């Protein structure tokens, strides 16, 4: 039980937990958007299964660190550049995010979501879960590589990943509901998917973009959107207050003689 008083272990755990939560934001946003296409009774189940798949994949990758290291070795040479399995996975995941984000933006702009009776039409539960699982591979890859670089003990990495997934599980439903209620927030989340997809593709081609820049841009965008939502709500309250205090009765009409 000496680990309970070891500050290095606790520092590694807290640092890794924070990093895993931050890295999991992308996965959580995608999960919320994708599950939102399903009928209402199936959305919570899809989110839980998606997070369970992400947890299983991250723990599985963590338990095969030796195999994970080989993912960075070149396996394909194309146009004078070597690509590893990690590069190919990032390229595939980034391209999928770009396709999915563009398609969802197109459907939203065209107004398909305005018809509640069409919600979930043509969208299958199994297909949604498979798409979530495919993207979980990409997100889990970066998450586990980060965990290996921060902590030394395997059980500390596993504990931080499990704790981060518990936080994401609690936040999944409120976040999905918030995105569903606010059209501008949904468009912002879809824009984040395009941003993340572009970064993954660039990373796959060897152009590494520091994640700090990406998350700083996302935080700034969220703060601006919060100000927009706050301003809109205040305007609505003021309008409702004016309407409530408007004197009732017949309006006087001046007649010209």
XYZ file of N, CA and C in Angstrom:
771
model
N 0.817 -1.216 0.000
C 0.000 0.000 0.000
C 0.846 1.260 0.000
N 2.141 1.106 -0.292
C 3.017 2.275 -0.272
C 2.664 3.262 -1.387
N 1.960 2.774 -2.418
C 1.596 3.647 -3.532
C 0.628 4.745 -3.107
N -0.072 4.522 -1.979
C -1.026 5.526 -1.510
C -0.345 6.818 -1.071
N 0.915 6.715 -0.665
C 1.628 7.907 -0.199
C 2.755 8.301 -1.153
N 2.760 7.700 -2.328
C 3.789 8.020 -3.306
C 3.309 9.191 -4.168
N 3.898 10.375 -4.036
C 3.419 11.539 -4.801
C 3.634 11.391 -6.308
N 4.652 10.653 -6.702
C 4.919 10.489 -8.130
C 3.802 9.702 -8.818
N 3.320 8.671 -8.141
C 2.236 7.876 -8.709
C 0.960 8.709 -8.824
N 0.651 9.476 -7.773
C -0.550 10.310 -7.798
C -0.431 11.413 -8.848
N 0.764 11.973 -8.988
C 0.971 13.005 -10.011
C 0.778 12.426 -11.409
N 1.311 11.212 -11.631
C 1.134 10.561 -12.921
C -0.334 10.253 -13.188
N -1.028 9.779 -12.144
C -2.440 9.433 -12.300
C -3.281 10.662 -12.633
N -3.100 11.746 -11.871
C -3.892 12.965 -12.099
C -3.584 13.567 -13.470
N -2.304 13.609 -13.827
C -1.927 14.159 -15.131
C -2.518 13.341 -16.263
N -2.384 12.025 -16.139
C -2.898 11.143 -17.188
C -4.419 11.183 -17.249
N -5.072 11.289 -16.096
C -6.535 11.380 -16.072
C -6.999 12.632 -16.821
N -6.341 13.763 -16.543
C -6.705 15.009 -17.220
C -6.480 14.896 -18.728
N -5.353 14.303 -19.128
C -5.063 14.143 -20.549
C -6.066 13.212 -21.228
N -6.425 12.131 -20.540
C -7.373 11.186 -21.120
C -8.748 11.822 -21.295
N -9.156 12.659 -20.344
C -10.450 13.346 -20.462
C -10.423 14.323 -21.627
N -9.315 15.071 -21.749
C -9.192 16.027 -22.854
C -9.172 15.310 -24.197
N -8.376 14.231 -24.282
C -8.311 13.467 -25.528
C -9.636 12.773 -25.840
N -10.424 12.523 -24.806
C -11.708 11.857 -25.013
C -12.826 12.786 -25.456
N -12.574 14.104 -25.442
C -13.606 15.062 -25.846
C -14.009 14.832 -27.296
N -12.998 14.600 -28.162
C -13.296 14.346 -29.570
C -14.223 13.143 -29.722
N -13.876 12.078 -29.020
C -14.676 10.857 -29.085
C -16.088 11.108 -28.563
N -16.199 11.882 -27.483
C -17.489 12.136 -26.861
C -18.381 12.976 -27.772
N -17.798 13.982 -28.428
C -18.573 14.816 -29.347
C -19.077 13.979 -30.519
N -18.180 13.164 -31.093
C -18.585 12.311 -32.206
C -19.663 11.329 -31.761
N -19.498 10.765 -30.581
C -20.465 9.815 -30.044
C -21.835 10.466 -29.885
N -21.857 11.688 -29.360
C -23.118 12.394 -29.141
C -23.811 12.714 -30.459
N -23.030 13.162 -31.444
C -23.618 13.507 -32.739
C -24.150 12.278 -33.457
N -23.375 11.204 -33.431
C -23.774 10.002 -34.160
C -24.986 9.341 -33.512
N -25.013 9.288 -32.184
C -26.161 8.683 -31.508
C -27.410 9.539 -31.662
N -27.235 10.846 -31.909
C -28.381 11.715 -32.089
C -29.182 11.428 -33.347
N -28.604 10.679 -34.294
C -29.321 10.303 -35.504
C -30.267 9.125 -35.277
N -30.120 8.458 -34.132
C -30.960 7.297 -33.828
C -32.276 7.732 -33.208
N -33.282 6.860 -33.212
C -34.509 7.148 -32.458
C -34.199 7.345 -30.977
N -34.981 8.176 -30.322
C -34.704 8.559 -28.930
C -34.498 7.374 -27.984
N -35.291 6.297 -28.059
C -35.092 5.190 -27.101
C -33.750 4.468 -27.258
N -33.104 4.594 -28.405
C -31.869 3.846 -28.654
C -30.609 4.669 -28.393
N -30.730 5.959 -28.177
C -29.548 6.822 -28.100
C -28.684 6.514 -26.881
N -29.314 6.374 -25.714
C -28.535 6.105 -24.504
C -27.792 4.781 -24.617
N -28.445 3.772 -25.177
C -27.798 2.476 -25.344
C -26.607 2.549 -26.284
N -26.752 3.317 -27.371
C -25.642 3.462 -28.316
C -24.459 4.163 -27.673
N -24.733 5.179 -26.850
C -23.634 5.891 -26.179
C -22.922 4.985 -25.184
N -23.671 4.203 -24.430
C -23.052 3.307 -23.456
C -22.223 2.224 -24.144
N -22.768 1.648 -25.210
C -22.010 0.621 -25.935
C -20.764 1.226 -26.570
N -20.892 2.442 -27.114
C -19.745 3.103 -27.717
C -18.634 3.363 -26.723
N -18.985 3.843 -25.532
C -17.974 4.083 -24.500
C -17.394 2.771 -23.985
N -18.225 1.733 -23.889
C -17.714 0.426 -23.459
C -16.716 -0.125 -24.482
N -17.014 0.046 -25.766
C -16.079 -0.382 -26.807
C -14.769 0.401 -26.720
N -14.875 1.721 -26.484
C -13.672 2.542 -26.370
C -12.825 2.096 -25.187
N -13.469 1.802 -24.071
C -12.735 1.353 -22.889
C -12.054 0.012 -23.160
N -12.799 -0.927 -23.773
C -12.207 -2.229 -24.075
C -11.024 -2.128 -25.021
N -11.138 -1.271 -26.037
C -10.049 -1.123 -26.996
C -8.826 -0.483 -26.351
N -9.042 0.501 -25.504
C -7.904 1.167 -24.866
C -7.187 0.231 -23.902
N -7.946 -0.538 -23.132
C -7.312 -1.486 -22.221
C -6.624 -2.608 -23.002
N -7.240 -3.024 -24.118
C -6.612 -4.050 -24.938
C -5.308 -3.578 -25.557
N -5.299 -2.350 -26.072
C -4.071 -1.789 -26.621
C -3.022 -1.594 -25.539
N -3.485 -1.205 -24.361
C -2.563 -0.994 -23.250
C -1.896 -2.300 -22.839
N -2.632 -3.397 -22.916
C -2.071 -4.688 -22.549
C -1.152 -5.271 -23.604
N -1.085 -4.640 -24.763
C -0.208 -5.128 -25.840
C 0.727 -4.004 -26.277
N 1.445 -3.461 -25.304
C 2.334 -2.330 -25.574
C 3.408 -2.719 -26.587
N 3.928 -3.935 -26.481
C 4.973 -4.368 -27.409
C 4.469 -4.343 -28.855
N 3.234 -4.791 -29.060
C 2.653 -4.745 -30.400
C 2.385 -3.313 -30.823
N 1.998 -2.470 -29.858
C 1.687 -1.074 -30.155
C 2.921 -0.328 -30.654
N 4.078 -0.667 -30.104
C 5.312 -0.009 -30.519
C 5.603 -0.289 -31.997
N 5.275 -1.503 -32.452
C 5.551 -1.867 -33.845
C 4.638 -1.133 -34.828
N 3.564 -0.514 -34.329
C 2.669 0.222 -35.214
C 3.333 1.448 -35.821
N 4.430 1.905 -35.217
C 5.118 3.088 -35.731
C 6.213 2.739 -36.726
N 6.402 1.459 -36.999
C 7.413 1.052 -37.965
C 6.853 1.131 -39.386
N 7.653 1.586 -40.361
C 7.167 1.729 -41.741
C 6.724 0.387 -42.332
N 5.577 0.401 -43.002
C 5.062 -0.792 -43.664
C 4.728 -0.530 -45.128
N 4.731 0.756 -45.520
C 4.356 1.103 -46.887
C 5.128 2.342 -47.323
N 5.671 2.283 -48.524
C 6.369 3.429 -49.105
C 5.583 3.915 -50.306
N 5.253 5.211 -50.296
C 4.444 5.772 -51.360
C 4.862 7.216 -51.617
N 5.196 7.518 -52.872
C 5.580 8.867 -53.281
C 6.764 9.381 -52.462
N 7.717 8.487 -52.205
C 8.916 8.890 -51.483
C 8.735 9.055 -49.999
N 7.610 8.573 -49.457
C 7.358 8.692 -48.015
C 6.966 7.347 -47.444
N 7.478 7.046 -46.246
C 7.148 5.805 -45.552
C 5.936 6.017 -44.652
N 5.029 5.054 -44.676
C 3.829 5.101 -43.842
C 3.828 3.892 -42.914
N 3.512 4.124 -41.641
C 3.369 3.049 -40.665
C 1.883 2.709 -40.528
N 1.603 1.649 -39.766
C 0.201 1.306 -39.513
C -0.502 2.433 -38.769
N 0.229 3.096 -37.870
C -0.368 4.230 -37.157
C -0.751 5.332 -38.133
N 0.121 5.625 -39.091
C -0.189 6.653 -40.084
C -1.427 6.283 -40.892
N -1.501 5.018 -41.294
C -2.635 4.582 -42.111
C -3.941 4.638 -41.314
N -3.871 4.272 -40.035
C -5.065 4.337 -39.189
C -5.512 5.782 -39.018
N -4.554 6.689 -38.788
C -4.899 8.103 -38.638
C -5.482 8.670 -39.933
N -4.903 8.286 -41.062
C -5.423 8.752 -42.352
C -6.858 8.267 -42.582
N -7.096 6.987 -42.294
C -8.432 6.444 -42.472
C -9.439 7.089 -41.534
N -9.052 7.239 -40.273
C -9.955 7.862 -39.309
C -10.219 9.321 -39.630
N -9.181 10.054 -40.029
C -9.362 11.451 -40.389
C -10.258 11.625 -41.601
N -10.049 10.768 -42.622
C -10.895 10.837 -43.822
C -12.351 10.521 -43.470
N -12.568 9.552 -42.577
C -13.925 9.213 -42.174
C -14.581 10.380 -41.440
N -13.833 11.044 -40.553
C -14.381 12.190 -39.840
C -14.727 13.331 -40.794
N -13.871 13.572 -41.774
C -14.144 14.624 -42.754
C -15.414 14.296 -43.552
N -15.539 13.047 -43.954
C -16.730 12.636 -44.695
C -17.980 12.750 -43.830
N -17.893 12.217 -42.603
C -19.066 12.206 -41.730
C -19.458 13.621 -41.321
N -18.471 14.452 -40.966
C -18.781 15.823 -40.569
C -19.394 16.616 -41.703
N -18.839 16.473 -42.922
C -19.376 17.183 -44.083
C -20.798 16.733 -44.394
N -21.028 15.435 -44.307
C -22.368 14.906 -44.601
C -23.386 15.386 -43.567
N -23.014 15.379 -42.282
C -23.938 15.822 -41.246
C -24.236 17.317 -41.378
N -23.231 18.105 -41.731
C -23.458 19.543 -41.940
C -24.400 19.754 -43.121
N -24.189 18.979 -44.171
C -25.053 19.084 -45.343
C -26.500 18.744 -44.978
N -26.711 17.682 -44.221
C -28.066 17.294 -43.821
C -28.697 18.342 -42.908
N -27.888 18.929 -42.030
C -28.411 19.942 -41.114
C -28.787 21.217 -41.856
N -27.942 21.654 -42.778
C -28.227 22.870 -43.545
C -29.456 22.679 -44.426
N -29.624 21.469 -44.970
C -30.784 21.195 -45.818
C -32.078 21.092 -45.028
N -31.966 21.044 -43.680
C -33.165 21.051 -42.853
C -33.790 19.697 -42.635
N -33.027 18.621 -42.837
C -33.604 17.281 -42.646
C -34.002 17.057 -41.196
N -33.229 17.659 -40.252
C -33.517 17.431 -38.834
C -34.761 18.161 -38.363
N -35.346 19.024 -39.199
C -36.506 19.776 -38.755
C -37.764 18.929 -38.726
N -37.747 17.779 -39.366
C -38.910 16.906 -39.369
C -38.710 15.792 -38.364
N -39.364 15.865 -37.191
C -39.153 14.852 -36.155
C -39.531 13.456 -36.610
N -40.526 13.357 -37.532
C -40.936 12.016 -37.935
C -39.882 11.330 -38.774
N -38.944 12.120 -39.346
C -37.879 11.530 -40.150
C -36.646 11.203 -39.336
N -36.636 11.582 -38.069
C -35.466 11.363 -37.245
C -35.234 9.868 -37.053
N -34.052 9.422 -37.401
C -33.717 8.018 -37.249
C -34.068 7.173 -38.451
N -34.731 7.794 -39.456
C -35.077 7.032 -40.648
C -33.820 6.667 -41.424
N -33.676 5.406 -41.759
C -32.519 4.965 -42.524
C -31.264 4.798 -41.692
N -31.350 4.996 -40.388
C -30.193 4.869 -39.508
C -30.397 3.649 -38.623
N -29.492 2.686 -38.686
C -29.631 1.466 -37.909
C -28.775 1.533 -36.652
N -29.216 0.861 -35.616
C -28.482 0.836 -34.354
C -27.146 0.140 -34.528
N -27.148 -1.003 -35.222
C -25.901 -1.758 -35.431
C -24.926 -0.950 -36.269
N -25.418 -0.310 -37.327
C -24.548 0.500 -38.172
C -23.920 1.654 -37.409
N -24.700 2.277 -36.529
C -24.176 3.378 -35.722
C -23.099 2.894 -34.767
N -23.353 1.762 -34.116
C -22.368 1.211 -33.181
C -21.084 0.822 -33.911
N -21.206 0.281 -35.127
C -20.010 -0.089 -35.901
C -19.200 1.147 -36.292
N -19.886 2.225 -36.635
C -19.170 3.463 -36.942
C -18.456 3.999 -35.708
N -19.124 3.926 -34.562
C -18.501 4.359 -33.310
C -17.271 3.510 -33.020
N -17.391 2.191 -33.222
C -16.265 1.292 -32.965
C -15.086 1.605 -33.885
N -15.382 1.933 -35.153
C -14.307 2.235 -36.101
C -13.527 3.475 -35.669
N -14.240 4.502 -35.213
C -13.548 5.715 -34.768
C -12.891 5.526 -33.414
N -13.414 4.611 -32.606
C -12.792 4.336 -31.308
C -11.360 3.839 -31.488
N -11.111 3.112 -32.573
C -9.748 2.622 -32.828
C -8.789 3.794 -32.961
N -9.198 4.819 -33.707
C -8.339 5.987 -33.925
C -8.122 6.748 -32.621
N -9.228 7.048 -31.926
C -9.120 7.814 -30.693
C -8.374 7.034 -29.607
N -8.580 5.716 -29.567
C -7.906 4.901 -28.563
C -6.408 4.843 -28.821
N -6.027 4.861 -30.088
C -4.607 4.784 -30.440
C -3.840 5.965 -29.863
N -4.315 7.166 -30.118
C -3.653 8.356 -29.576
C -3.694 8.377 -28.054
N -4.825 7.936 -27.496
C -4.978 7.957 -26.044
C -3.979 7.036 -25.360
N -3.825 5.827 -25.890
C -2.920 4.853 -25.269
C -1.466 5.262 -25.462
N -1.121 5.778 -26.635
C 0.247 6.241 -26.858
C 0.594 7.361 -25.873
N -0.356 8.237 -25.612
C -0.142 9.296 -24.614
C 0.041 8.699 -23.223
N -0.767 7.700 -22.898
C -0.670 7.068 -21.579
C 0.693 6.421 -21.375
N 1.194 5.746 -22.398
C 2.499 5.095 -22.291
C 3.604 6.127 -22.091
N 3.454 7.287 -22.695
C 4.481 8.307 -22.572
C 4.458 9.060 -21.254
N 3.327 9.041 -20.549
C 3.209 9.815 -19.302
C 3.521 8.965 -18.079
N 2.924 7.794 -17.988
C 3.069 6.953 -16.800
C 3.997 5.774 -17.078
N 4.511 5.208 -15.997
C 5.417 4.063 -16.113
C 4.732 2.761 -15.712
N 3.903 2.806 -14.689
C 3.229 1.600 -14.219
C 1.989 1.324 -15.061
N 1.829 0.077 -15.454
C 0.694 -0.305 -16.294
C -0.627 -0.099 -15.570
N -0.662 -0.408 -14.274
C -1.927 -0.299 -13.550
C -2.339 1.157 -13.370
N -1.379 2.072 -13.314
C -1.716 3.498 -13.228
C -2.370 3.955 -14.531
N -1.823 3.496 -15.650
C -2.414 3.832 -16.947
C -3.841 3.298 -17.038
N -4.016 2.033 -16.639
C -5.341 1.425 -16.717
C -6.334 2.138 -15.797
N -5.904 2.488 -14.593
C -6.792 3.174 -13.650
C -7.209 4.540 -14.187
N -6.274 5.270 -14.785
C -6.591 6.585 -15.335
C -7.561 6.470 -16.509
N -7.368 5.465 -17.366
C -8.260 5.268 -18.506
C -9.665 4.920 -18.042
N -9.778 4.032 -17.045
C -11.095 3.646 -16.524
C -11.783 4.846 -15.873
N -11.032 5.635 -15.084
C -11.612 6.808 -14.436
C -12.070 7.838 -15.468
N -11.275 8.040 -16.520
C -11.656 8.985 -17.569
C -12.921 8.520 -18.278
N -13.046 7.216 -18.525
C -14.236 6.686 -19.167
C -15.468 6.853 -18.269
N -15.286 6.735 -16.954
C -16.399 6.944 -16.029
C -16.889 8.391 -16.105
N -15.948 9.337 -16.185
C -16.319 10.749 -16.326
C -17.058 10.983 -17.637
N -16.555 10.381 -18.722
C -17.202 10.539 -20.022
C -18.594 9.913 -20.038
N -18.759 8.803 -19.325
C -20.067 8.155 -19.261
C -21.089 9.053 -18.576
N -20.656 9.738 -17.514
C -21.552 10.652 -16.807
C -21.887 11.865 -17.676
N -20.889 12.343 -18.438
C -21.075 13.564 -19.228
C -21.747 13.312 -20.569
N -21.833 12.063 -21.012
C -22.316 11.759 -22.365
C -23.756 12.216 -22.583
N -24.660 11.843 -21.687
C -26.074 12.185 -21.874
C -26.329 13.682 -21.787
N -25.825 14.396 -20.758
C -26.035 15.856 -20.742
C -25.466 16.562 -21.965
N -24.276 16.137 -22.411
C -23.677 16.766 -23.586
C -24.521 16.506 -24.827
N -24.975 15.275 -25.004
C -25.797 14.946 -26.171
C -27.107 15.732 -26.154
N -27.716 15.864 -24.980
C -28.970 16.620 -24.876
C -28.750 18.094 -25.180
N -27.645 18.644 -24.689
C -27.328 20.053 -24.922
C -27.097 20.316 -26.407
N -26.355 19.426 -27.071
C -26.115 19.579 -28.506
C -27.420 19.453 -29.282
N -28.279 18.545 -28.847
C -29.536 18.314 -29.547
C -30.476 19.516 -29.432
N -30.432 20.215 -28.293
C -31.342 21.349 -28.079
C -30.895 22.604 -28.803
N -29.603 22.748 -29.062
C -29.077 23.984 -29.627
C -28.483 23.705 -30.998
N -29.128 24.252 -32.029
C -28.676 24.009 -33.397
C -27.295 24.600 -33.641
N -27.016 25.780 -33.071
C -25.710 26.406 -33.297
C -24.596 25.608 -32.634
N -24.872 24.998 -31.473
C -23.878 24.164 -30.798
C -23.614 22.897 -31.612
N -24.674 22.345 -32.208
C -24.495 21.162 -33.042
C -23.608 21.486 -34.240
N -23.825 22.650 -34.859
C -22.989 23.038 -35.992
C -21.545 23.251 -35.555
N -21.355 23.810 -34.364
C -20.004 23.995 -33.838
C -19.336 22.645 -33.594
N -20.087 21.684 -33.038
C -19.534 20.351 -32.798
C -19.160 19.663 -34.109
N -19.983 19.834 -35.132
C -19.652 19.257 -36.438
C -18.405 19.914 -37.021
N -18.242 21.202 -36.777
C -17.026 21.887 -37.223
C -15.800 21.342 -36.506
N -15.972 20.992 -35.232
C -14.871 20.370 -34.492
C -14.467 19.045 -35.131
N -15.463 18.287 -35.594
C -15.144 17.019 -36.249
C -14.311 17.252 -37.504
N -14.664 18.283 -38.279
C -13.871 18.605 -39.468
C -12.461 19.020 -39.082
N -12.351 19.780 -37.996
C -11.032 20.210 -37.534
C -10.186 19.016 -37.106
N -10.773 18.137 -36.303
C -10.050 16.958 -35.828
C -9.696 16.044 -36.998
N -10.628 15.878 -37.944
C -10.338 15.053 -39.106
C -9.178 15.592 -39.928
N -9.128 16.907 -40.104
C -8.021 17.524 -40.833
C -6.693 17.303 -40.113
N -6.712 17.440 -38.782
C -5.487 17.242 -38.002
C -5.016 15.796 -38.085
N -5.944 14.844 -38.043
C -5.571 13.429 -38.136
C -4.957 13.106 -39.500
N -5.548 13.651 -40.565
C -4.992 13.422 -41.894
C -3.594 14.029 -42.003
N -3.441 15.248 -41.482
C -2.118 15.885 -41.511
C -1.105 15.078 -40.712
N -1.537 14.571 -39.549
C -0.654 13.752 -38.720
C -0.272 12.467 -39.440
N -1.215 11.885 -40.177
C -0.926 10.674 -40.920
C 0.106 10.894 -42.021
N 0.138 12.113 -42.566
C 1.125 12.450 -43.589
C 2.432 12.981 -42.998
N 2.522 12.998 -41.674
C 3.759 13.420 -41.036
C 3.823 14.873 -40.631
N 2.741 15.625 -40.830
C 2.711 17.025 -40.417
C 2.004 17.115 -39.067
N 2.785 17.037 -38.003
C 2.209 17.003 -36.667
C 1.786 18.392 -36.217
N 0.537 18.513 -35.808
C 0.008 19.761 -35.264
C -0.124 19.587 -33.758
N 0.544 20.412 -32.958
C 0.444 20.270 -31.495
C -1.011 20.309 -31.033
N -1.388 19.309 -30.242
C -2.779 19.228 -29.793
C -3.182 20.438 -28.949
N -2.213 21.063 -28.294
C -2.541 22.232 -27.481
C -3.172 23.345 -28.296
N -2.693 23.542 -29.524
C -3.269 24.561 -30.394
C -4.714 24.222 -30.755
N -4.941 22.937 -31.020
C -6.288 22.510 -31.409
C -7.279 22.706 -30.264
N -6.883 22.270 -29.067
C -7.801 22.385 -27.939
C -7.986 23.832 -27.517
N -6.945 24.672 -27.685
C -7.098 26.094 -27.384
C -8.120 26.727 -28.325
N -8.053 26.372 -29.608
C -9.027 26.888 -30.571
C -10.441 26.402 -30.242
N -10.561 25.144 -29.822
C -11.870 24.604 -29.474
C -12.440 25.293 -28.242
N -11.600 25.509 -27.232
C -12.058 26.187 -26.016
C -12.501 27.608 -26.323
N -11.710 28.326 -27.157
C -12.069 29.689 -27.529
C -13.413 29.713 -28.261
N -13.612 28.770 -29.177
C -14.869 28.702 -29.917
C -16.045 28.418 -28.988
N -15.829 27.528 -28.008
C -16.894 27.205 -27.053
C -17.241 28.428 -26.203
N -16.231 29.188 -25.775
C -16.492 30.391 -24.988
C -17.289 31.419 -25.789
N -16.941 31.590 -27.061
C -17.689 32.522 -27.909
C -19.130 32.052 -28.077
N -19.313 30.749 -28.273
C -20.662 30.211 -28.423
C -21.467 30.364 -27.134
N -20.815 30.212 -25.995
C -21.499 30.423 -24.710
C -21.986 31.859 -24.582
N -21.159 32.809 -25.010
C -21.580 34.216 -24.983
C -22.766 34.446 -25.918
N -22.745 33.809 -27.094
C -23.868 33.937 -28.023
C -25.152 33.369 -27.430
N -25.050 32.200 -26.793
C -26.234 31.591 -26.174
C -26.754 32.453 -25.024
N -25.825 32.992 -24.222
C -26.234 33.850 -23.111
C -26.927 35.100 -23.612
N -26.388 35.709 -24.667
C -27.002 36.905 -25.242
C -28.391 36.604 -25.796
N -28.524 35.479 -26.500
C -29.823 35.112 -27.074
C -30.866 34.862 -25.986
N -30.462 34.211 -24.908
C -31.418 33.929 -23.828
C -31.852 35.205 -23.122
N -30.923 36.134 -22.935
C -31.285 37.404 -22.303
C -32.255 38.191 -23.175
N -32.034 38.165 -24.477
C -32.954 38.842 -25.384
C -34.334 38.211 -25.333
N -34.381 36.883 -25.244
C -35.668 36.201 -25.157
C -36.397 36.560 -23.867
N -35.639 36.623 -22.746
C -36.268 36.985 -21.470
C -36.801 38.413 -21.499
N -36.012 39.323 -22.094
C -36.468 40.712 -22.180
C -37.702 40.834 -23.055
N -37.731 40.112 -24.144
C -38.896 40.140 -25.021
C -40.115 39.565 -24.329
N -39.911 38.449 -23.600
C -41.032 37.851 -22.865
C -41.536 38.793 -21.780
N -40.604 39.510 -21.125
C -40.986 40.460 -20.081
C -41.791 41.623 -20.672
N -41.354 42.119 -21.833
C -42.084 43.214 -22.477
C -43.474 42.771 -22.915
N -43.555 41.542 -23.451
C -44.856 41.033 -23.887
C -45.800 40.841 -22.709
N -45.244 40.412 -21.564
C -46.086 40.182 -20.388
C -46.598 41.496 -19.794
N -45.812 42.550 -19.898
C -46.190 43.848 -19.318
C -46.898 44.753 -20.304
N -47.155 44.276 -21.503
C -47.840 45.103 -22.502
C -49.290 45.292 -22.074
N -49.785 46.516 -22.013
C -51.174 46.759 -21.571
C -52.174 46.150 -22.534
N -53.173 45.516 -21.961
C -54.201 44.892 -22.773
C -55.339 45.881 -22.993
N -56.127 45.592 -23.948
C -57.259 46.456 -24.227
C -57.275 46.901 -25.660
N -58.227 47.653 -25.960
C -58.365 48.095 -27.338
C -57.400 49.236 -27.597
N -56.742 49.184 -28.705
C -55.834 50.254 -29.068
C -56.629 51.414 -29.638
N -56.157 52.593 -29.294
C -56.820 53.796 -29.762
C -56.385 54.079 -31.189
N -57.327 54.253 -32.020
C -57.036 54.528 -33.422
C -57.471 55.931 -33.735
N -56.525 56.708 -34.157
C -56.828 58.086 -34.505
C -57.438 58.138 -35.904
N -58.504 58.820 -35.961
C -59.165 58.977 -37.268
C -58.968 60.385 -37.743
N -58.718 60.486 -38.984
C -58.502 61.811 -39.570
C -59.839 62.369 -40.068
N -60.021 63.575 -39.810
C -61.259 64.207 -40.237
C -61.000 65.078 -41.455
